[in-house]
Amino acid sequence: MAEARAGLLSVVGTPIGNLEDASPRVRRVLGEADVVLCEDTRVTGRLMSAFDLHVHLERCDENVMGEKIEQVLGRLAAGERVAFVSDAGMPGVSDPGQRLVDAALDAGARVEVVPGPSAVTCALVASGLASEHFFFEGFLPRRRGAQLARLAELAAIPGTLVVYESPRRVAETLANVAEVFPERRVALVRELTKLHEEVVRGRAPELAASIAAREEVRGECVIVIAAPDVEELTVRRAEAAGPERTLEEEIAAGLAAGEPKSALAKRLSRAFGLPRAEVYDKVVAAAR
């Protein structure tokens, strides 16, 4: 008797724009699958048609993932080959596919990853900013207050930040980035791998103003924010820890150490969450 075929979950990276980025292995695995699970059957249907592949497609996005997992585990136990794709890029990165992979591994099923393009790494390299250490945030909160708060939390990370954003909200998000990181270099990378791919770089305020002046921004966007320098990182970590002394004590210590009044006021206004002018007046009074 022939041995039953072992089930296999293939997590497949698909092109983020240019169909030529699909490797022969990607095409083969999709063609050999018993079913391809995808976010949107229309989007993946166009991809499969371009590759002349005819495999059954099933919707498996974040709204139905919970109810699909047990069905997928049953298919794998029955020896089927299941391919999982997102609309574009690497499934599981800012994507609900992580839950499926986790469940499959817990069930003892075979899982393979078929590499493909990822907007995270493509944008990071295209930005030209340091990439030795980076942090992928995905999408920021949409509301301004929550977004500013999250950016402030990310400020103490000693690495380049990578953020996804929609073209409709990118100008507003860049304005918030400029408010939190006024001295940092930032790159906006959009339309990756496509005909109109673009990388725009500059200091955060200048870049935000440039994008805000455009009538329209098209294509999915990635914002890459340079890592903090040593001085900023020291300040950010001190802010995160909170001051151990009162404002008056910090002023006295800063003046005693010979710190310039303006720099001292700037640092302490951040640490105590006070207007810089108010702190500067206190610094000047203490220096008399």
mmCIF file of C-alpha atoms in Angstrom:
data_model
loop_
_atom_site.group_PDB
_atom_site.id
_atom_site.type_symbol
_atom_site.label_atom_id
_atom_site.label_comp_id
_atom_site.label_asym_id
_atom_site.label_seq_id
_atom_site.Cartn_x
_atom_site.Cartn_y
_atom_site.Cartn_z
ATOM 1 C CA MET A 1 0.000 0.000 0.000
ATOM 2 C CA ALA A 2 1.364 3.434 -0.948
ATOM 3 C CA GLU A 3 2.279 5.610 1.990
ATOM 4 C CA ALA A 4 -0.174 8.462 2.577
ATOM 5 C CA ARG A 5 1.101 11.852 1.486
ATOM 6 C CA ALA A 6 2.064 14.099 4.393
ATOM 7 C CA GLY A 7 0.211 17.400 4.624
ATOM 8 C CA LEU A 8 2.161 20.597 4.093
ATOM 9 C CA LEU A 9 1.424 24.267 4.812
ATOM 10 C CA SER A 10 3.402 26.503 2.455
ATOM 11 C CA VAL A 11 3.641 30.166 3.438
ATOM 12 C CA VAL A 12 4.372 31.861 0.124
ATOM 13 C CA GLY A 13 5.765 35.338 -0.453
ATOM 14 C CA THR A 14 4.241 36.943 -3.556
ATOM 15 C CA PRO A 15 5.269 40.007 -5.606
ATOM 16 C CA ILE A 16 4.592 43.445 -4.120
ATOM 17 C CA GLY A 17 4.268 44.972 -7.566
ATOM 18 C CA ASN A 18 6.511 43.473 -10.220
ATOM 19 C CA LEU A 19 5.375 39.983 -11.225
ATOM 20 C CA GLU A 20 8.912 39.147 -12.385
ATOM 21 C CA ASP A 21 9.872 38.950 -8.696
ATOM 22 C CA ALA A 22 8.018 35.643 -8.339
ATOM 23 C CA SER A 23 10.604 32.870 -8.261
ATOM 24 C CA PRO A 24 10.174 29.547 -10.097
ATOM 25 C CA ARG A 25 9.691 27.936 -6.687
ATOM 26 C CA VAL A 26 6.814 30.300 -5.859
ATOM 27 C CA ARG A 27 5.048 29.368 -9.084
ATOM 28 C CA ARG A 28 5.672 25.661 -8.594
ATOM 29 C CA VAL A 29 4.411 25.574 -5.007
ATOM 30 C CA LEU A 30 1.266 27.518 -5.859
ATOM 31 C CA GLY A 31 0.609 25.227 -8.812
ATOM 32 C CA GLU A 32 1.037 22.065 -6.724
ATOM 33 C CA ALA A 33 -1.259 23.185 -3.903
ATOM 34 C CA ASP A 34 -4.639 21.558 -3.338
ATOM 35 C CA VAL A 35 -5.948 24.941 -2.187
ATOM 36 C CA VAL A 36 -4.551 28.455 -1.952
ATOM 37 C CA LEU A 37 -5.708 30.509 1.027
ATOM 38 C CA CYS A 38 -5.646 34.247 0.437
ATOM 39 C CA GLU A 39 -6.839 37.616 1.727
ATOM 40 C CA ASP A 40 -8.853 38.483 -1.377
ATOM 41 C CA THR A 41 -9.685 35.872 -4.012
ATOM 42 C CA ARG A 42 -9.955 38.588 -6.676
ATOM 43 C CA VAL A 43 -6.424 39.870 -6.049
ATOM 44 C CA THR A 44 -4.866 36.399 -5.865
ATOM 45 C CA GLY A 45 -7.024 35.270 -8.785
ATOM 46 C CA ARG A 46 -5.349 37.868 -11.003
ATOM 47 C CA LEU A 47 -1.935 36.673 -9.838
ATOM 48 C CA MET A 48 -2.774 33.029 -10.543
ATOM 49 C CA SER A 49 -4.157 33.941 -13.949
ATOM 50 C CA ALA A 50 -0.947 35.795 -14.807
ATOM 51 C CA PHE A 51 0.987 32.621 -13.940
ATOM 52 C CA ASP A 52 -1.523 30.435 -15.820
ATOM 53 C CA LEU A 53 -2.243 28.452 -12.642
ATOM 54 C CA HIS A 54 -5.638 26.932 -11.926
ATOM 55 C CA VAL A 55 -5.974 26.064 -8.241
ATOM 56 C CA HIS A 56 -8.967 26.461 -5.942
ATOM 57 C CA LEU A 57 -8.827 29.709 -3.953
ATOM 58 C CA GLU A 58 -10.408 30.325 -0.546
ATOM 59 C CA ARG A 59 -10.669 33.541 1.409
ATOM 60 C CA CYS A 60 -8.693 33.474 4.647
ATOM 61 C CA ASP A 61 -8.283 37.033 5.916
ATOM 62 C CA GLU A 62 -8.240 38.352 9.483
ATOM 63 C CA ASN A 63 -12.056 38.370 9.642
ATOM 64 C CA VAL A 64 -12.399 34.621 9.052
ATOM 65 C CA MET A 65 -9.008 33.343 10.196
ATOM 66 C CA GLY A 66 -10.348 32.135 13.548
ATOM 67 C CA GLU A 67 -12.947 29.861 11.985
ATOM 68 C CA LYS A 68 -10.629 28.685 9.201
ATOM 69 C CA ILE A 69 -7.768 27.417 11.361
ATOM 70 C CA GLU A 70 -9.451 24.154 12.389
ATOM 71 C CA GLN A 71 -10.461 23.494 8.778
ATOM 72 C CA VAL A 72 -6.890 24.031 7.605
ATOM 73 C CA LEU A 73 -5.530 21.716 10.304
ATOM 74 C CA GLY A 74 -7.997 19.084 9.114
ATOM 75 C CA ARG A 75 -6.798 19.463 5.538
ATOM 76 C CA LEU A 76 -3.170 19.098 6.645
ATOM 77 C CA ALA A 77 -4.006 16.013 8.717
ATOM 78 C CA ALA A 78 -5.660 14.539 5.619
ATOM 79 C CA GLY A 79 -2.431 14.994 3.645
ATOM 80 C CA GLU A 80 -3.375 18.037 1.597
ATOM 81 C CA ARG A 81 -0.963 20.712 0.448
ATOM 82 C CA VAL A 82 -2.179 24.127 1.525
ATOM 83 C CA ALA A 83 -0.570 27.345 0.287
ATOM 84 C CA PHE A 84 -1.131 30.588 2.154
ATOM 85 C CA VAL A 85 -0.541 34.009 0.575
ATOM 86 C CA SER A 86 -1.311 37.629 1.392
ATOM 87 C CA ASP A 87 -2.389 40.153 -1.223
ATOM 88 C CA ALA A 88 1.275 41.050 -1.675
ATOM 89 C CA GLY A 89 4.556 40.411 0.093
ATOM 90 C CA MET A 90 5.472 38.005 2.858
ATOM 91 C CA PRO A 91 2.541 36.512 4.830
ATOM 92 C CA GLY A 92 2.876 36.761 8.590
ATOM 93 C CA VAL A 93 4.572 40.183 8.480
ATOM 94 C CA SER A 94 1.956 42.672 9.706
ATOM 95 C CA ASP A 95 -0.487 39.963 8.661
ATOM 96 C CA PRO A 96 -2.822 37.470 10.437
ATOM 97 C CA GLY A 97 -0.999 34.527 8.857
ATOM 98 C CA GLN A 98 1.144 34.301 11.986
ATOM 99 C CA ARG A 99 -1.813 32.745 13.819
ATOM 100 C CA LEU A 100 -2.159 30.031 11.198
ATOM 101 C CA VAL A 101 1.546 29.166 11.259
ATOM 102 C CA ASP A 102 1.506 29.056 15.063
ATOM 103 C CA ALA A 103 -1.499 26.708 15.123
ATOM 104 C CA ALA A 104 -0.032 24.439 12.447
ATOM 105 C CA LEU A 105 3.271 24.097 14.296
ATOM 106 C CA ASP A 106 1.464 23.395 17.579
ATOM 107 C CA ALA A 107 -0.482 20.637 15.802
ATOM 108 C CA GLY A 108 2.742 19.055 14.565
ATOM 109 C CA ALA A 109 2.057 19.843 10.903
ATOM 110 C CA ARG A 110 4.815 20.455 8.381
ATOM 111 C CA VAL A 111 5.317 24.122 7.547
ATOM 112 C CA GLU A 112 7.593 25.605 4.915
ATOM 113 C CA VAL A 113 8.283 29.213 4.021
ATOM 114 C CA VAL A 114 8.754 30.043 0.357
ATOM 115 C CA PRO A 115 10.650 33.368 0.366
ATOM 116 C CA GLY A 116 9.432 36.336 -1.590
ATOM 117 C CA PRO A 117 9.538 40.135 -1.647
ATOM 118 C CA SER A 118 8.894 42.090 1.556
ATOM 119 C CA ALA A 119 8.160 45.818 1.643
ATOM 120 C CA VAL A 120 9.944 46.052 5.012
ATOM 121 C CA THR A 121 13.375 45.025 3.800
ATOM 122 C CA CYS A 122 12.979 46.547 0.333
ATOM 123 C CA ALA A 123 12.107 49.965 1.782
ATOM 124 C CA LEU A 124 14.839 49.764 4.415
ATOM 125 C CA VAL A 125 17.500 49.165 1.774
ATOM 126 C CA ALA A 126 16.014 51.687 -0.671
ATOM 127 C CA SER A 127 15.999 54.411 2.014
ATOM 128 C CA GLY A 128 19.769 54.426 2.258
ATOM 129 C CA LEU A 129 19.499 54.831 6.036
ATOM 130 C CA ALA A 130 21.507 52.695 8.441
ATOM 131 C CA SER A 131 20.109 49.169 8.630
ATOM 132 C CA GLU A 132 22.382 47.414 11.146
ATOM 133 C CA HIS A 133 19.529 47.551 13.662
ATOM 134 C CA PHE A 134 15.908 48.252 12.786
ATOM 135 C CA PHE A 135 12.450 47.939 14.301
ATOM 136 C CA PHE A 136 9.365 47.158 12.220
ATOM 137 C CA GLU A 137 6.288 48.889 13.643
ATOM 138 C CA GLY A 138 3.754 48.076 10.943
ATOM 139 C CA PHE A 139 0.805 50.463 10.952
ATOM 140 C CA LEU A 140 0.661 53.209 13.579
ATOM 141 C CA PRO A 141 -2.592 54.110 15.372
ATOM 142 C CA ARG A 142 -4.791 56.276 13.172
ATOM 143 C CA ARG A 143 -5.856 58.913 15.710
ATOM 144 C CA ARG A 144 -3.395 61.765 16.091
ATOM 145 C CA GLY A 145 -3.100 61.611 19.883
ATOM 146 C CA ALA A 146 -2.552 57.871 19.941
ATOM 147 C CA GLN A 147 -0.110 58.101 17.046
ATOM 148 C CA LEU A 148 1.975 60.798 18.720
ATOM 149 C CA ALA A 149 2.039 58.763 21.919
ATOM 150 C CA ARG A 150 3.199 55.656 20.073
ATOM 151 C CA LEU A 151 5.900 57.573 18.201
ATOM 152 C CA ALA A 152 7.133 58.930 21.532
ATOM 153 C CA GLU A 153 7.367 55.355 22.828
ATOM 154 C CA LEU A 154 9.379 54.339 19.768
ATOM 155 C CA ALA A 155 11.775 57.261 20.188
ATOM 156 C CA ALA A 156 14.094 55.417 22.588
ATOM 157 C CA ILE A 157 14.609 52.429 20.279
ATOM 158 C CA PRO A 158 18.279 52.410 19.183
ATOM 159 C CA GLY A 159 17.581 51.523 15.571
ATOM 160 C CA THR A 160 15.943 52.626 12.349
ATOM 161 C CA LEU A 161 12.129 52.560 12.437
ATOM 162 C CA VAL A 162 10.026 51.160 9.580
ATOM 163 C CA VAL A 163 6.347 52.108 9.382
ATOM 164 C CA TYR A 164 3.614 51.195 6.894
ATOM 165 C CA GLU A 165 1.096 53.852 5.877
ATOM 166 C CA SER A 166 -1.667 54.378 3.335
ATOM 167 C CA PRO A 167 -1.330 57.143 0.730
ATOM 168 C CA ARG A 168 -4.405 58.872 2.165
ATOM 169 C CA ARG A 169 -2.867 59.308 5.615
ATOM 170 C CA VAL A 170 0.841 59.576 4.841
ATOM 171 C CA ALA A 171 1.026 63.396 4.859
ATOM 172 C CA GLU A 172 -0.599 63.597 8.291
ATOM 173 C CA THR A 173 1.615 60.819 9.646
ATOM 174 C CA LEU A 174 4.761 62.529 8.346
ATOM 175 C CA ALA A 175 3.672 65.739 10.086
ATOM 176 C CA ASN A 176 3.428 63.796 13.358
ATOM 177 C CA VAL A 177 6.820 62.179 12.724
ATOM 178 C CA ALA A 178 8.283 65.668 12.236
ATOM 179 C CA GLU A 179 6.769 66.799 15.531
ATOM 180 C CA VAL A 180 8.274 63.918 17.500
ATOM 181 C CA PHE A 181 11.560 63.566 15.553
ATOM 182 C CA PRO A 182 12.358 67.086 14.278
ATOM 183 C CA GLU A 183 16.088 66.402 13.875
ATOM 184 C CA ARG A 184 15.982 62.972 12.288
ATOM 185 C CA ARG A 185 16.354 62.018 8.655
ATOM 186 C CA VAL A 186 13.314 60.309 7.186
ATOM 187 C CA ALA A 187 12.616 58.563 3.890
ATOM 188 C CA LEU A 188 9.267 57.993 2.206
ATOM 189 C CA VAL A 189 9.382 54.953 -0.066
ATOM 190 C CA ARG A 190 6.362 54.254 -2.251
ATOM 191 C CA GLU A 191 5.296 52.121 -5.212
ATOM 192 C CA LEU A 192 8.035 49.595 -4.473
ATOM 193 C CA THR A 193 9.137 47.467 -7.479
ATOM 194 C CA LYS A 194 6.634 49.285 -9.730
ATOM 195 C CA LEU A 195 7.155 51.645 -12.661
ATOM 196 C CA HIS A 196 6.799 54.796 -10.552
ATOM 197 C CA GLU A 197 8.833 53.650 -7.545
ATOM 198 C CA GLU A 198 10.011 56.682 -5.583
ATOM 199 C CA VAL A 199 12.280 57.405 -2.633
ATOM 200 C CA VAL A 200 12.090 60.891 -1.100
ATOM 201 C CA ARG A 201 14.447 61.741 1.761
ATOM 202 C CA GLY A 202 15.179 64.647 4.055
ATOM 203 C CA ARG A 203 14.952 65.977 7.576
ATOM 204 C CA ALA A 204 11.562 65.138 9.004
ATOM 205 C CA PRO A 205 10.069 68.683 8.886
ATOM 206 C CA GLU A 206 11.259 69.326 5.318
ATOM 207 C CA LEU A 207 9.989 65.976 4.072
ATOM 208 C CA ALA A 208 6.630 66.447 5.787
ATOM 209 C CA ALA A 209 6.222 69.881 4.180
ATOM 210 C CA SER A 210 7.199 68.540 0.751
ATOM 211 C CA ILE A 211 4.651 65.714 0.848
ATOM 212 C CA ALA A 212 1.935 67.956 2.290
ATOM 213 C CA ALA A 213 2.365 70.275 -0.717
ATOM 214 C CA ARG A 214 1.515 67.494 -3.170
ATOM 215 C CA GLU A 215 -1.992 67.340 -4.553
ATOM 216 C CA GLU A 216 -2.047 63.563 -4.258
ATOM 217 C CA VAL A 217 0.131 60.682 -3.085
ATOM 218 C CA ARG A 218 -0.420 57.326 -4.748
ATOM 219 C CA GLY A 219 0.625 53.783 -3.942
ATOM 220 C CA GLU A 220 1.296 51.996 -0.696
ATOM 221 C CA CYS A 221 3.857 53.851 1.388
ATOM 222 C CA VAL A 222 6.638 52.927 3.770
ATOM 223 C CA ILE A 223 8.146 55.513 6.121
ATOM 224 C CA VAL A 224 11.706 54.872 7.274
ATOM 225 C CA ILE A 225 12.943 56.929 10.236
ATOM 226 C CA ALA A 226 16.666 57.112 10.969
ATOM 227 C CA ALA A 227 17.973 55.815 14.284
ATOM 228 C CA PRO A 228 18.665 58.361 17.035
ATOM 229 C CA ASP A 229 22.199 59.597 17.539
ATOM 230 C CA VAL A 230 23.917 59.019 20.872
ATOM 231 C CA GLU A 231 22.883 62.396 22.290
ATOM 232 C CA GLU A 232 19.213 61.989 21.398
ATOM 233 C CA LEU A 233 19.155 58.394 22.606
ATOM 234 C CA THR A 234 20.533 59.483 25.983
ATOM 235 C CA VAL A 235 17.869 62.153 26.285
ATOM 236 C CA ARG A 236 15.066 59.813 25.170
ATOM 237 C CA ARG A 237 16.058 57.148 27.665
ATOM 238 C CA ALA A 238 16.214 59.728 30.422
ATOM 239 C CA GLU A 239 12.752 60.942 29.440
ATOM 240 C CA ALA A 240 11.407 57.381 29.472
ATOM 241 C CA ALA A 241 12.885 56.762 32.914
ATOM 242 C CA GLY A 242 11.558 60.054 34.239
ATOM 243 C CA PRO A 243 13.501 62.581 36.336
ATOM 244 C CA GLU A 244 14.751 61.424 39.715
ATOM 245 C CA ARG A 245 15.076 64.973 41.022
ATOM 246 C CA THR A 246 12.781 67.963 41.070
ATOM 247 C CA LEU A 247 12.947 70.528 38.276
ATOM 248 C CA GLU A 248 14.790 72.946 40.528
ATOM 249 C CA GLU A 249 17.342 70.290 41.465
ATOM 250 C CA GLU A 250 17.878 69.347 37.822
ATOM 251 C CA ILE A 251 18.378 73.005 36.906
ATOM 252 C CA ALA A 252 20.920 73.470 39.678
ATOM 253 C CA ALA A 253 22.796 70.329 38.651
ATOM 254 C CA GLY A 254 22.824 71.330 34.975
ATOM 255 C CA LEU A 255 24.127 74.823 35.705
ATOM 256 C CA ALA A 256 26.776 73.444 38.043
ATOM 257 C CA ALA A 257 27.940 71.137 35.255
ATOM 258 C CA GLY A 258 28.251 74.094 32.897
ATOM 259 C CA GLU A 259 25.411 73.037 30.570
ATOM 260 C CA PRO A 260 24.298 75.922 28.287
ATOM 261 C CA LYS A 261 21.072 77.512 29.474
ATOM 262 C CA SER A 262 19.171 76.960 26.223
ATOM 263 C CA ALA A 263 20.229 73.309 25.965
ATOM 264 C CA LEU A 264 19.370 72.742 29.611
ATOM 265 C CA ALA A 265 15.924 74.260 29.169
ATOM 266 C CA LYS A 266 15.295 72.147 26.062
ATOM 267 C CA ARG A 267 16.312 68.930 27.811
ATOM 268 C CA LEU A 268 14.319 69.587 30.975
ATOM 269 C CA SER A 269 11.207 70.787 29.136
ATOM 270 C CA ARG A 270 11.079 67.358 27.500
ATOM 271 C CA ALA A 271 11.808 65.473 30.691
ATOM 272 C CA PHE A 272 9.141 67.300 32.716
ATOM 273 C CA GLY A 273 6.637 67.842 29.915
ATOM 274 C CA LEU A 274 6.679 71.623 30.376
ATOM 275 C CA PRO A 275 6.857 74.501 27.858
ATOM 276 C CA ARG A 276 10.460 75.316 27.007
ATOM 277 C CA ALA A 277 9.946 79.044 27.609
ATOM 278 C CA GLU A 278 8.694 78.376 31.119
ATOM 279 C CA VAL A 279 11.678 76.177 31.941
ATOM 280 C CA TYR A 280 14.097 78.641 30.357
ATOM 281 C CA ASP A 281 12.788 81.439 32.601
ATOM 282 C CA LYS A 282 13.442 79.241 35.636
ATOM 283 C CA VAL A 283 16.954 78.420 34.376
ATOM 284 C CA VAL A 284 17.763 82.114 33.895
ATOM 285 C CA ALA A 285 16.410 82.976 37.342
ATOM 286 C CA ALA A 286 18.446 80.193 38.959
ATOM 287 C CA ALA A 287 21.610 81.349 37.190
ATOM 288 C CA ARG A 288 21.481 84.850 38.661
#
